[in-house]
Amino acid sequence: QQPVQSPQAVILREGEDAVINCSSSKALYSVHWYRQKHGEAPVFLMILLKGGEQKGHEKISASFNEKKQQSSLYLTASQLSYSGTYFCGTYSPTSNTGKLIFGQGTTLQVKP
Amino acid sequence: DAGITQSPRHKVTETGTPVTLRCHQTENHRYMYWYRQDPGHGLRLIHYSYGVKDTDKGEVSDGYSVSRSKTEDFLLTLESATSSQTSVYFCAISVMGGDNSPLHFGNGTRLTVT
């Protein structure tokens, strides 16, 4: 079952912040985050393995709440280059054979 | 660069015809995946492989088959293409598999079934 991402789309001005959420109905081992620019392949951003762990990638960071079965991606002081579609991918204990299941994606548009 | 090449990059085919998409990698990684991407659905796993001749089904495997006779090649076959299989298909590899290994994607194949 796919994780659910929210919001589906967000429009920002440069310098503004955004949060993208990813929730699962199943217990999770880990959460991956990827970004895809229009017409390109998805690109890996980060993995979160432990409950409550936060990771950072420049001004993009994420948290993973194992208990709540959810993860959030934080984009701080957004830049034009942050525009794209963001996907979370989750592994569940029942599917830990190499299967990463993605959410439906959140489209982020950053305007000047 | 994970050394992943997908071919063809674009294909238009007619309903009912068989189609094979190829994913080739140069790094001899064990784990390979086929996803399809459709608006509103994100990336959905079709099939994956954890070694030569070792494959398993994903979320949306009906109408698709795969083969992996060599480490470097993972083939996806649409046995009788339908319009619902019009999509962008991405191949991905994982160095180690499992929950702590990132996926690296190929550039995709855009398939149109008329």
PDB file of C-alpha atoms in Angstrom:
ATOM      1  CA  GLN A   1       0.000   0.000   0.000  1.00  0.00           C
ATOM      2  CA  GLN A   2       1.354   3.371  -1.048  1.00  0.00           C
ATOM      3  CA  PRO A   3       2.307   5.942   1.579  1.00  0.00           C
ATOM      4  CA  VAL A   4       0.252   9.115   1.399  1.00  0.00           C
ATOM      5  CA  GLN A   5       1.937  12.465   0.788  1.00  0.00           C
ATOM      6  CA  SER A   6       0.550  15.883   1.619  1.00  0.00           C
ATOM      7  CA  PRO A   7       0.112  18.418   0.270  1.00  0.00           C
ATOM      8  CA  GLN A   8      -0.228  17.317  -3.353  1.00  0.00           C
ATOM      9  CA  ALA A   9       1.147  20.619  -4.583  1.00  0.00           C
ATOM     10  CA  VAL A  10       2.631  23.763  -3.124  1.00  0.00           C
ATOM     11  CA  ILE A  11       3.671  27.083  -4.627  1.00  0.00           C
ATOM     12  CA  LEU A  12       6.270  29.219  -2.857  1.00  0.00           C
ATOM     13  CA  ARG A  13       8.189  32.413  -3.336  1.00  0.00           C
ATOM     14  CA  GLU A  14      11.957  32.248  -3.143  1.00  0.00           C
ATOM     15  CA  GLY A  15      13.085  32.313   0.467  1.00  0.00           C
ATOM     16  CA  GLU A  16       9.912  30.791   1.890  1.00  0.00           C
ATOM     17  CA  ASP A  17       9.779  27.510   3.782  1.00  0.00           C
ATOM     18  CA  ALA A  18       7.791  24.365   3.023  1.00  0.00           C
ATOM     19  CA  VAL A  19       6.985  21.069   4.705  1.00  0.00           C
ATOM     20  CA  ILE A  20       6.033  17.896   2.872  1.00  0.00           C
ATOM     21  CA  ASN A  21       4.533  15.042   4.844  1.00  0.00           C
ATOM     22  CA  CYS A  22       4.558  11.296   4.191  1.00  0.00           C
ATOM     23  CA  SER A  23       2.328   8.907   6.151  1.00  0.00           C
ATOM     24  CA  SER A  24       1.993   5.160   6.072  1.00  0.00           C
ATOM     25  CA  SER A  25      -0.643   2.801   7.406  1.00  0.00           C
ATOM     26  CA  LYS A  26       2.080   0.204   7.984  1.00  0.00           C
ATOM     27  CA  ALA A  27       4.976   0.116  10.418  1.00  0.00           C
ATOM     28  CA  LEU A  28       8.116   1.394   8.729  1.00  0.00           C
ATOM     29  CA  TYR A  29      11.747   0.404   8.710  1.00  0.00           C
ATOM     30  CA  SER A  30      12.901   3.470   6.872  1.00  0.00           C
ATOM     31  CA  VAL A  31      11.921   6.378   4.678  1.00  0.00           C
ATOM     32  CA  HIS A  32      13.652   7.589   1.516  1.00  0.00           C
ATOM     33  CA  TRP A  33      13.212  10.996  -0.101  1.00  0.00           C
ATOM     34  CA  TYR A  34      13.756  11.725  -3.805  1.00  0.00           C
ATOM     35  CA  ARG A  35      13.353  14.782  -6.007  1.00  0.00           C
ATOM     36  CA  GLN A  36      12.427  14.714  -9.677  1.00  0.00           C
ATOM     37  CA  LYS A  37      12.763  17.682 -11.972  1.00  0.00           C
ATOM     38  CA  HIS A  38      10.497  17.927 -14.980  1.00  0.00           C
ATOM     39  CA  GLY A  39      11.492  15.483 -17.712  1.00  0.00           C
ATOM     40  CA  GLU A  40      14.263  13.928 -15.633  1.00  0.00           C
ATOM     41  CA  ALA A  41      14.776  10.857 -13.492  1.00  0.00           C
ATOM     42  CA  PRO A  42      14.181  10.928  -9.724  1.00  0.00           C
ATOM     43  CA  VAL A  43      17.294  11.708  -7.720  1.00  0.00           C
ATOM     44  CA  PHE A  44      18.033  10.442  -4.226  1.00  0.00           C
ATOM     45  CA  LEU A  45      18.045  13.042  -1.418  1.00  0.00           C
ATOM     46  CA  MET A  46      18.296  11.142   1.859  1.00  0.00           C
ATOM     47  CA  ILE A  47      17.371   8.078   3.901  1.00  0.00           C
ATOM     48  CA  LEU A  48      16.072   8.070   7.459  1.00  0.00           C
ATOM     49  CA  LEU A  49      16.529   4.835   9.334  1.00  0.00           C
ATOM     50  CA  LYS A  50      15.841   5.453  13.001  1.00  0.00           C
ATOM     51  CA  GLY A  51      12.818   6.753  14.808  1.00  0.00           C
ATOM     52  CA  GLY A  52      13.107  10.465  15.323  1.00  0.00           C
ATOM     53  CA  GLU A  53      16.262  10.700  13.257  1.00  0.00           C
ATOM     54  CA  GLN A  54      16.793  13.890  11.325  1.00  0.00           C
ATOM     55  CA  LYS A  55      19.039  14.234   8.357  1.00  0.00           C
ATOM     56  CA  GLY A  56      20.074  17.237   6.361  1.00  0.00           C
ATOM     57  CA  HIS A  57      21.026  18.027   2.822  1.00  0.00           C
ATOM     58  CA  GLU A  58      21.994  21.705   2.445  1.00  0.00           C
ATOM     59  CA  LYS A  59      18.820  23.536   3.450  1.00  0.00           C
ATOM     60  CA  ILE A  60      16.695  20.435   3.059  1.00  0.00           C
ATOM     61  CA  SER A  61      16.215  18.255   6.101  1.00  0.00           C
ATOM     62  CA  ALA A  62      13.833  15.530   7.182  1.00  0.00           C
ATOM     63  CA  SER A  63      12.511  13.781  10.254  1.00  0.00           C
ATOM     64  CA  PHE A  64      11.152  10.297  10.814  1.00  0.00           C
ATOM     65  CA  ASN A  65       8.658   9.498  13.537  1.00  0.00           C
ATOM     66  CA  GLU A  66       8.586   5.733  13.702  1.00  0.00           C
ATOM     67  CA  LYS A  67       5.751   5.646  16.203  1.00  0.00           C
ATOM     68  CA  LYS A  68       3.465   7.793  14.081  1.00  0.00           C
ATOM     69  CA  GLN A  69       4.614   5.998  10.909  1.00  0.00           C
ATOM     70  CA  GLN A  70       5.353   9.280   9.216  1.00  0.00           C
ATOM     71  CA  SER A  71       8.133  11.425   7.878  1.00  0.00           C
ATOM     72  CA  SER A  72       8.378  15.113   7.036  1.00  0.00           C
ATOM     73  CA  LEU A  73      10.663  16.885   4.583  1.00  0.00           C
ATOM     74  CA  TYR A  74      11.617  20.467   5.443  1.00  0.00           C
ATOM     75  CA  LEU A  75      12.729  22.902   2.773  1.00  0.00           C
ATOM     76  CA  THR A  76      14.153  26.074   4.292  1.00  0.00           C
ATOM     77  CA  ALA A  77      14.638  29.361   2.473  1.00  0.00           C
ATOM     78  CA  SER A  78      13.630  27.714  -0.779  1.00  0.00           C
ATOM     79  CA  GLN A  79      15.515  28.425  -3.989  1.00  0.00           C
ATOM     80  CA  LEU A  80      14.345  28.247  -7.581  1.00  0.00           C
ATOM     81  CA  SER A  81      16.369  25.038  -7.952  1.00  0.00           C
ATOM     82  CA  TYR A  82      14.149  23.322  -5.382  1.00  0.00           C
ATOM     83  CA  SER A  83      11.266  23.197  -7.841  1.00  0.00           C
ATOM     84  CA  GLY A  84      10.236  19.689  -8.790  1.00  0.00           C
ATOM     85  CA  THR A  85       8.260  16.738  -7.541  1.00  0.00           C
ATOM     86  CA  TYR A  86       9.231  15.172  -4.239  1.00  0.00           C
ATOM     87  CA  PHE A  87       8.602  11.530  -3.495  1.00  0.00           C
ATOM     88  CA  CYS A  88       8.849   9.619  -0.274  1.00  0.00           C
ATOM     89  CA  GLY A  89       9.541   5.906  -0.446  1.00  0.00           C
ATOM     90  CA  THR A  90       8.975   3.496   2.395  1.00  0.00           C
ATOM     91  CA  TYR A  91      10.047   0.054   3.445  1.00  0.00           C
ATOM     92  CA  SER A  92       7.777  -1.939   5.734  1.00  0.00           C
ATOM     93  CA  PRO A  93       8.724  -4.951   7.825  1.00  0.00           C
ATOM     94  CA  THR A  94       6.448  -7.165   5.760  1.00  0.00           C
ATOM     95  CA  SER A  95       8.147  -6.066   2.549  1.00  0.00           C
ATOM     96  CA  ASN A  96      11.788  -5.917   3.549  1.00  0.00           C
ATOM     97  CA  THR A  97      12.993  -7.856   0.557  1.00  0.00           C
ATOM     98  CA  GLY A  98      14.189  -4.853  -1.354  1.00  0.00           C
ATOM     99  CA  LYS A  99      10.845  -3.311  -2.189  1.00  0.00           C
ATOM    100  CA  LEU A 100      10.645   0.447  -1.925  1.00  0.00           C
ATOM    101  CA  ILE A 101       7.091   1.722  -2.292  1.00  0.00           C
ATOM    102  CA  PHE A 102       6.631   5.367  -3.255  1.00  0.00           C
ATOM    103  CA  GLY A 103       4.008   7.917  -2.440  1.00  0.00           C
ATOM    104  CA  GLN A 104       2.148   9.754  -5.167  1.00  0.00           C
ATOM    105  CA  GLY A 105       4.442  12.761  -5.044  1.00  0.00           C
ATOM    106  CA  THR A 106       4.255  16.437  -4.035  1.00  0.00           C
ATOM    107  CA  THR A 107       4.855  19.056  -6.695  1.00  0.00           C
ATOM    108  CA  LEU A 108       6.771  22.068  -5.456  1.00  0.00           C
ATOM    109  CA  GLN A 109       7.005  25.243  -7.513  1.00  0.00           C
ATOM    110  CA  VAL A 110       9.274  28.042  -6.358  1.00  0.00           C
ATOM    111  CA  LYS A 111       8.673  31.414  -7.974  1.00  0.00           C
ATOM    112  CA  PRO A 112      11.028  34.421  -8.034  1.00  0.00           C
TER     113      PRO A 112
ATOM    114  CA  ASP B   1      26.737   8.198 -12.467  1.00  0.00           C
ATOM    115  CA  ALA B   2      25.318   4.742 -11.734  1.00  0.00           C
ATOM    116  CA  GLY B   3      25.869   3.592 -15.314  1.00  0.00           C
ATOM    117  CA  ILE B   4      22.238   2.795 -16.133  1.00  0.00           C
ATOM    118  CA  THR B   5      21.013   2.870 -19.715  1.00  0.00           C
ATOM    119  CA  GLN B   6      17.418   2.359 -20.726  1.00  0.00           C
ATOM    120  CA  SER B   7      16.394   1.579 -24.286  1.00  0.00           C
ATOM    121  CA  PRO B   8      14.526   2.668 -26.209  1.00  0.00           C
ATOM    122  CA  ARG B   9      14.012   6.170 -24.782  1.00  0.00           C
ATOM    123  CA  HIS B  10      10.734   6.593 -26.655  1.00  0.00           C
ATOM    124  CA  LYS B  11       8.424   4.072 -28.252  1.00  0.00           C
ATOM    125  CA  VAL B  12       5.019   4.182 -29.865  1.00  0.00           C
ATOM    126  CA  THR B  13       3.294   0.861 -30.376  1.00  0.00           C
ATOM    127  CA  GLU B  14      -0.131  -0.485 -31.185  1.00  0.00           C
ATOM    128  CA  THR B  15      -2.527  -2.231 -28.861  1.00  0.00           C
ATOM    129  CA  GLY B  16      -1.978  -5.965 -28.784  1.00  0.00           C
ATOM    130  CA  THR B  17       1.674  -5.958 -29.793  1.00  0.00           C
ATOM    131  CA  PRO B  18       4.446  -7.251 -27.524  1.00  0.00           C
ATOM    132  CA  VAL B  19       7.005  -4.725 -26.331  1.00  0.00           C
ATOM    133  CA  THR B  20      10.320  -5.233 -24.561  1.00  0.00           C
ATOM    134  CA  LEU B  21      12.130  -2.516 -22.666  1.00  0.00           C
ATOM    135  CA  ARG B  22      15.745  -2.951 -21.731  1.00  0.00           C
ATOM    136  CA  CYS B  23      17.702  -1.779 -18.710  1.00  0.00           C
ATOM    137  CA  HIS B  24      21.458  -2.144 -18.828  1.00  0.00           C
ATOM    138  CA  GLN B  25      23.865  -1.393 -15.988  1.00  0.00           C
ATOM    139  CA  THR B  26      27.644  -1.337 -16.000  1.00  0.00           C
ATOM    140  CA  GLU B  27      28.301  -1.735 -12.262  1.00  0.00           C
ATOM    141  CA  ASN B  28      27.198  -5.363 -11.700  1.00  0.00           C
ATOM    142  CA  HIS B  29      24.799  -4.433  -8.942  1.00  0.00           C
ATOM    143  CA  ARG B  30      22.576  -7.206  -7.721  1.00  0.00           C
ATOM    144  CA  TYR B  31      19.271  -5.385  -7.228  1.00  0.00           C
ATOM    145  CA  MET B  32      17.313  -3.977 -10.150  1.00  0.00           C
ATOM    146  CA  TYR B  33      13.778  -2.600 -10.358  1.00  0.00           C
ATOM    147  CA  TRP B  34      11.164  -1.562 -12.883  1.00  0.00           C
ATOM    148  CA  TYR B  35       8.770   1.255 -11.965  1.00  0.00           C
ATOM    149  CA  ARG B  36       6.094   3.000 -13.960  1.00  0.00           C
ATOM    150  CA  GLN B  37       5.202   6.628 -13.431  1.00  0.00           C
ATOM    151  CA  ASP B  38       1.755   8.051 -14.063  1.00  0.00           C
ATOM    152  CA  PRO B  39       0.236  11.388 -13.020  1.00  0.00           C
ATOM    153  CA  GLY B  40      -1.415  11.132  -9.628  1.00  0.00           C
ATOM    154  CA  HIS B  41       0.110   7.743  -8.880  1.00  0.00           C
ATOM    155  CA  GLY B  42       3.759   8.549  -8.439  1.00  0.00           C
ATOM    156  CA  LEU B  43       6.158   5.674  -9.000  1.00  0.00           C
ATOM    157  CA  ARG B  44       4.705   2.181  -8.805  1.00  0.00           C
ATOM    158  CA  LEU B  45       6.824  -0.941  -8.650  1.00  0.00           C
ATOM    159  CA  ILE B  46       6.206  -3.452 -11.430  1.00  0.00           C
ATOM    160  CA  HIS B  47       8.839  -6.125 -10.853  1.00  0.00           C
ATOM    161  CA  TYR B  48      12.221  -6.347  -9.234  1.00  0.00           C
ATOM    162  CA  SER B  49      15.225  -8.642  -9.284  1.00  0.00           C
ATOM    163  CA  TYR B  50      17.662  -9.636  -6.569  1.00  0.00           C
ATOM    164  CA  GLY B  51      20.003 -11.608  -8.797  1.00  0.00           C
ATOM    165  CA  VAL B  52      20.312 -13.486 -12.046  1.00  0.00           C
ATOM    166  CA  LYS B  53      17.076 -15.393 -12.658  1.00  0.00           C
ATOM    167  CA  ASP B  54      15.734 -14.191  -9.289  1.00  0.00           C
ATOM    168  CA  THR B  55      12.741 -11.934  -9.772  1.00  0.00           C
ATOM    169  CA  ASP B  56       9.567 -11.078  -7.930  1.00  0.00           C
ATOM    170  CA  LYS B  57       6.374  -9.140  -8.459  1.00  0.00           C
ATOM    171  CA  GLY B  58       5.708  -5.610  -7.330  1.00  0.00           C
ATOM    172  CA  GLU B  59       2.491  -3.657  -6.867  1.00  0.00           C
ATOM    173  CA  VAL B  60       1.337  -3.556 -10.495  1.00  0.00           C
ATOM    174  CA  SER B  61       2.745  -6.632 -12.196  1.00  0.00           C
ATOM    175  CA  ASP B  62      -0.308  -7.782 -14.179  1.00  0.00           C
ATOM    176  CA  GLY B  63       0.382  -7.700 -17.923  1.00  0.00           C
ATOM    177  CA  TYR B  64       4.143  -7.512 -17.423  1.00  0.00           C
ATOM    178  CA  SER B  65       6.911 -10.080 -17.290  1.00  0.00           C
ATOM    179  CA  VAL B  66      10.622  -9.713 -16.659  1.00  0.00           C
ATOM    180  CA  SER B  67      13.781 -11.623 -17.291  1.00  0.00           C
ATOM    181  CA  ARG B  68      17.305 -11.363 -15.968  1.00  0.00           C
ATOM    182  CA  SER B  69      19.678 -13.799 -17.612  1.00  0.00           C
ATOM    183  CA  LYS B  70      22.741 -11.623 -17.001  1.00  0.00           C
ATOM    184  CA  THR B  71      23.622  -9.381 -14.066  1.00  0.00           C
ATOM    185  CA  GLU B  72      23.817  -6.320 -16.271  1.00  0.00           C
ATOM    186  CA  ASP B  73      20.493  -6.624 -18.101  1.00  0.00           C
ATOM    187  CA  PHE B  74      16.932  -6.522 -16.779  1.00  0.00           C
ATOM    188  CA  LEU B  75      14.230  -6.787 -19.430  1.00  0.00           C
ATOM    189  CA  LEU B  76      10.605  -5.752 -19.035  1.00  0.00           C
ATOM    190  CA  THR B  77       8.092  -7.249 -21.482  1.00  0.00           C
ATOM    191  CA  LEU B  78       4.548  -6.138 -22.094  1.00  0.00           C
ATOM    192  CA  GLU B  79       3.116  -9.322 -23.505  1.00  0.00           C
ATOM    193  CA  SER B  80       0.190  -7.660 -25.276  1.00  0.00           C
ATOM    194  CA  ALA B  81       0.312  -3.902 -24.885  1.00  0.00           C
ATOM    195  CA  THR B  82      -2.827  -2.035 -23.826  1.00  0.00           C
ATOM    196  CA  SER B  83      -3.557   1.687 -23.719  1.00  0.00           C
ATOM    197  CA  SER B  84      -3.487   1.562 -19.909  1.00  0.00           C
ATOM    198  CA  GLN B  85       0.199   0.700 -20.154  1.00  0.00           C
ATOM    199  CA  THR B  86       0.981   4.054 -21.723  1.00  0.00           C
ATOM    200  CA  SER B  87       3.411   5.447 -19.174  1.00  0.00           C
ATOM    201  CA  VAL B  88       6.960   6.442 -18.398  1.00  0.00           C
ATOM    202  CA  TYR B  89       8.987   3.439 -17.286  1.00  0.00           C
ATOM    203  CA  PHE B  90      11.989   3.817 -15.022  1.00  0.00           C
ATOM    204  CA  CYS B  91      14.601   1.246 -14.253  1.00  0.00           C
ATOM    205  CA  ALA B  92      16.498   1.573 -10.987  1.00  0.00           C
ATOM    206  CA  ILE B  93      19.375  -0.160  -9.288  1.00  0.00           C
ATOM    207  CA  SER B  94      20.340  -0.504  -5.661  1.00  0.00           C
ATOM    208  CA  VAL B  95      23.870  -1.235  -4.577  1.00  0.00           C
ATOM    209  CA  MET B  96      22.938  -3.294  -1.539  1.00  0.00           C
ATOM    210  CA  GLY B  97      19.166  -3.662  -1.586  1.00  0.00           C
ATOM    211  CA  GLY B  98      17.278  -3.324   1.643  1.00  0.00           C
ATOM    212  CA  ASP B  99      16.106  -0.300   3.520  1.00  0.00           C
ATOM    213  CA  ASN B 100      19.390   1.597   3.776  1.00  0.00           C
ATOM    214  CA  SER B 101      20.471   1.586   0.153  1.00  0.00           C
ATOM    215  CA  PRO B 102      19.416   4.411  -2.198  1.00  0.00           C
ATOM    216  CA  LEU B 103      17.912   3.755  -5.599  1.00  0.00           C
ATOM    217  CA  HIS B 104      19.608   5.157  -8.693  1.00  0.00           C
ATOM    218  CA  PHE B 105      17.325   5.627 -11.656  1.00  0.00           C
ATOM    219  CA  GLY B 106      17.829   5.423 -15.386  1.00  0.00           C
ATOM    220  CA  ASN B 107      16.555   8.203 -17.646  1.00  0.00           C
ATOM    221  CA  GLY B 108      13.278   6.481 -18.397  1.00  0.00           C
ATOM    222  CA  THR B 109      11.421   5.138 -21.410  1.00  0.00           C
ATOM    223  CA  ARG B 110       8.310   6.934 -22.592  1.00  0.00           C
ATOM    224  CA  LEU B 111       5.908   4.340 -24.011  1.00  0.00           C
ATOM    225  CA  THR B 112       2.752   5.239 -25.887  1.00  0.00           C
ATOM    226  CA  VAL B 113       0.253   2.514 -26.775  1.00  0.00           C
ATOM    227  CA  THR B 114      -2.216   3.597 -29.453  1.00  0.00           C
TER     228      THR B 114
END
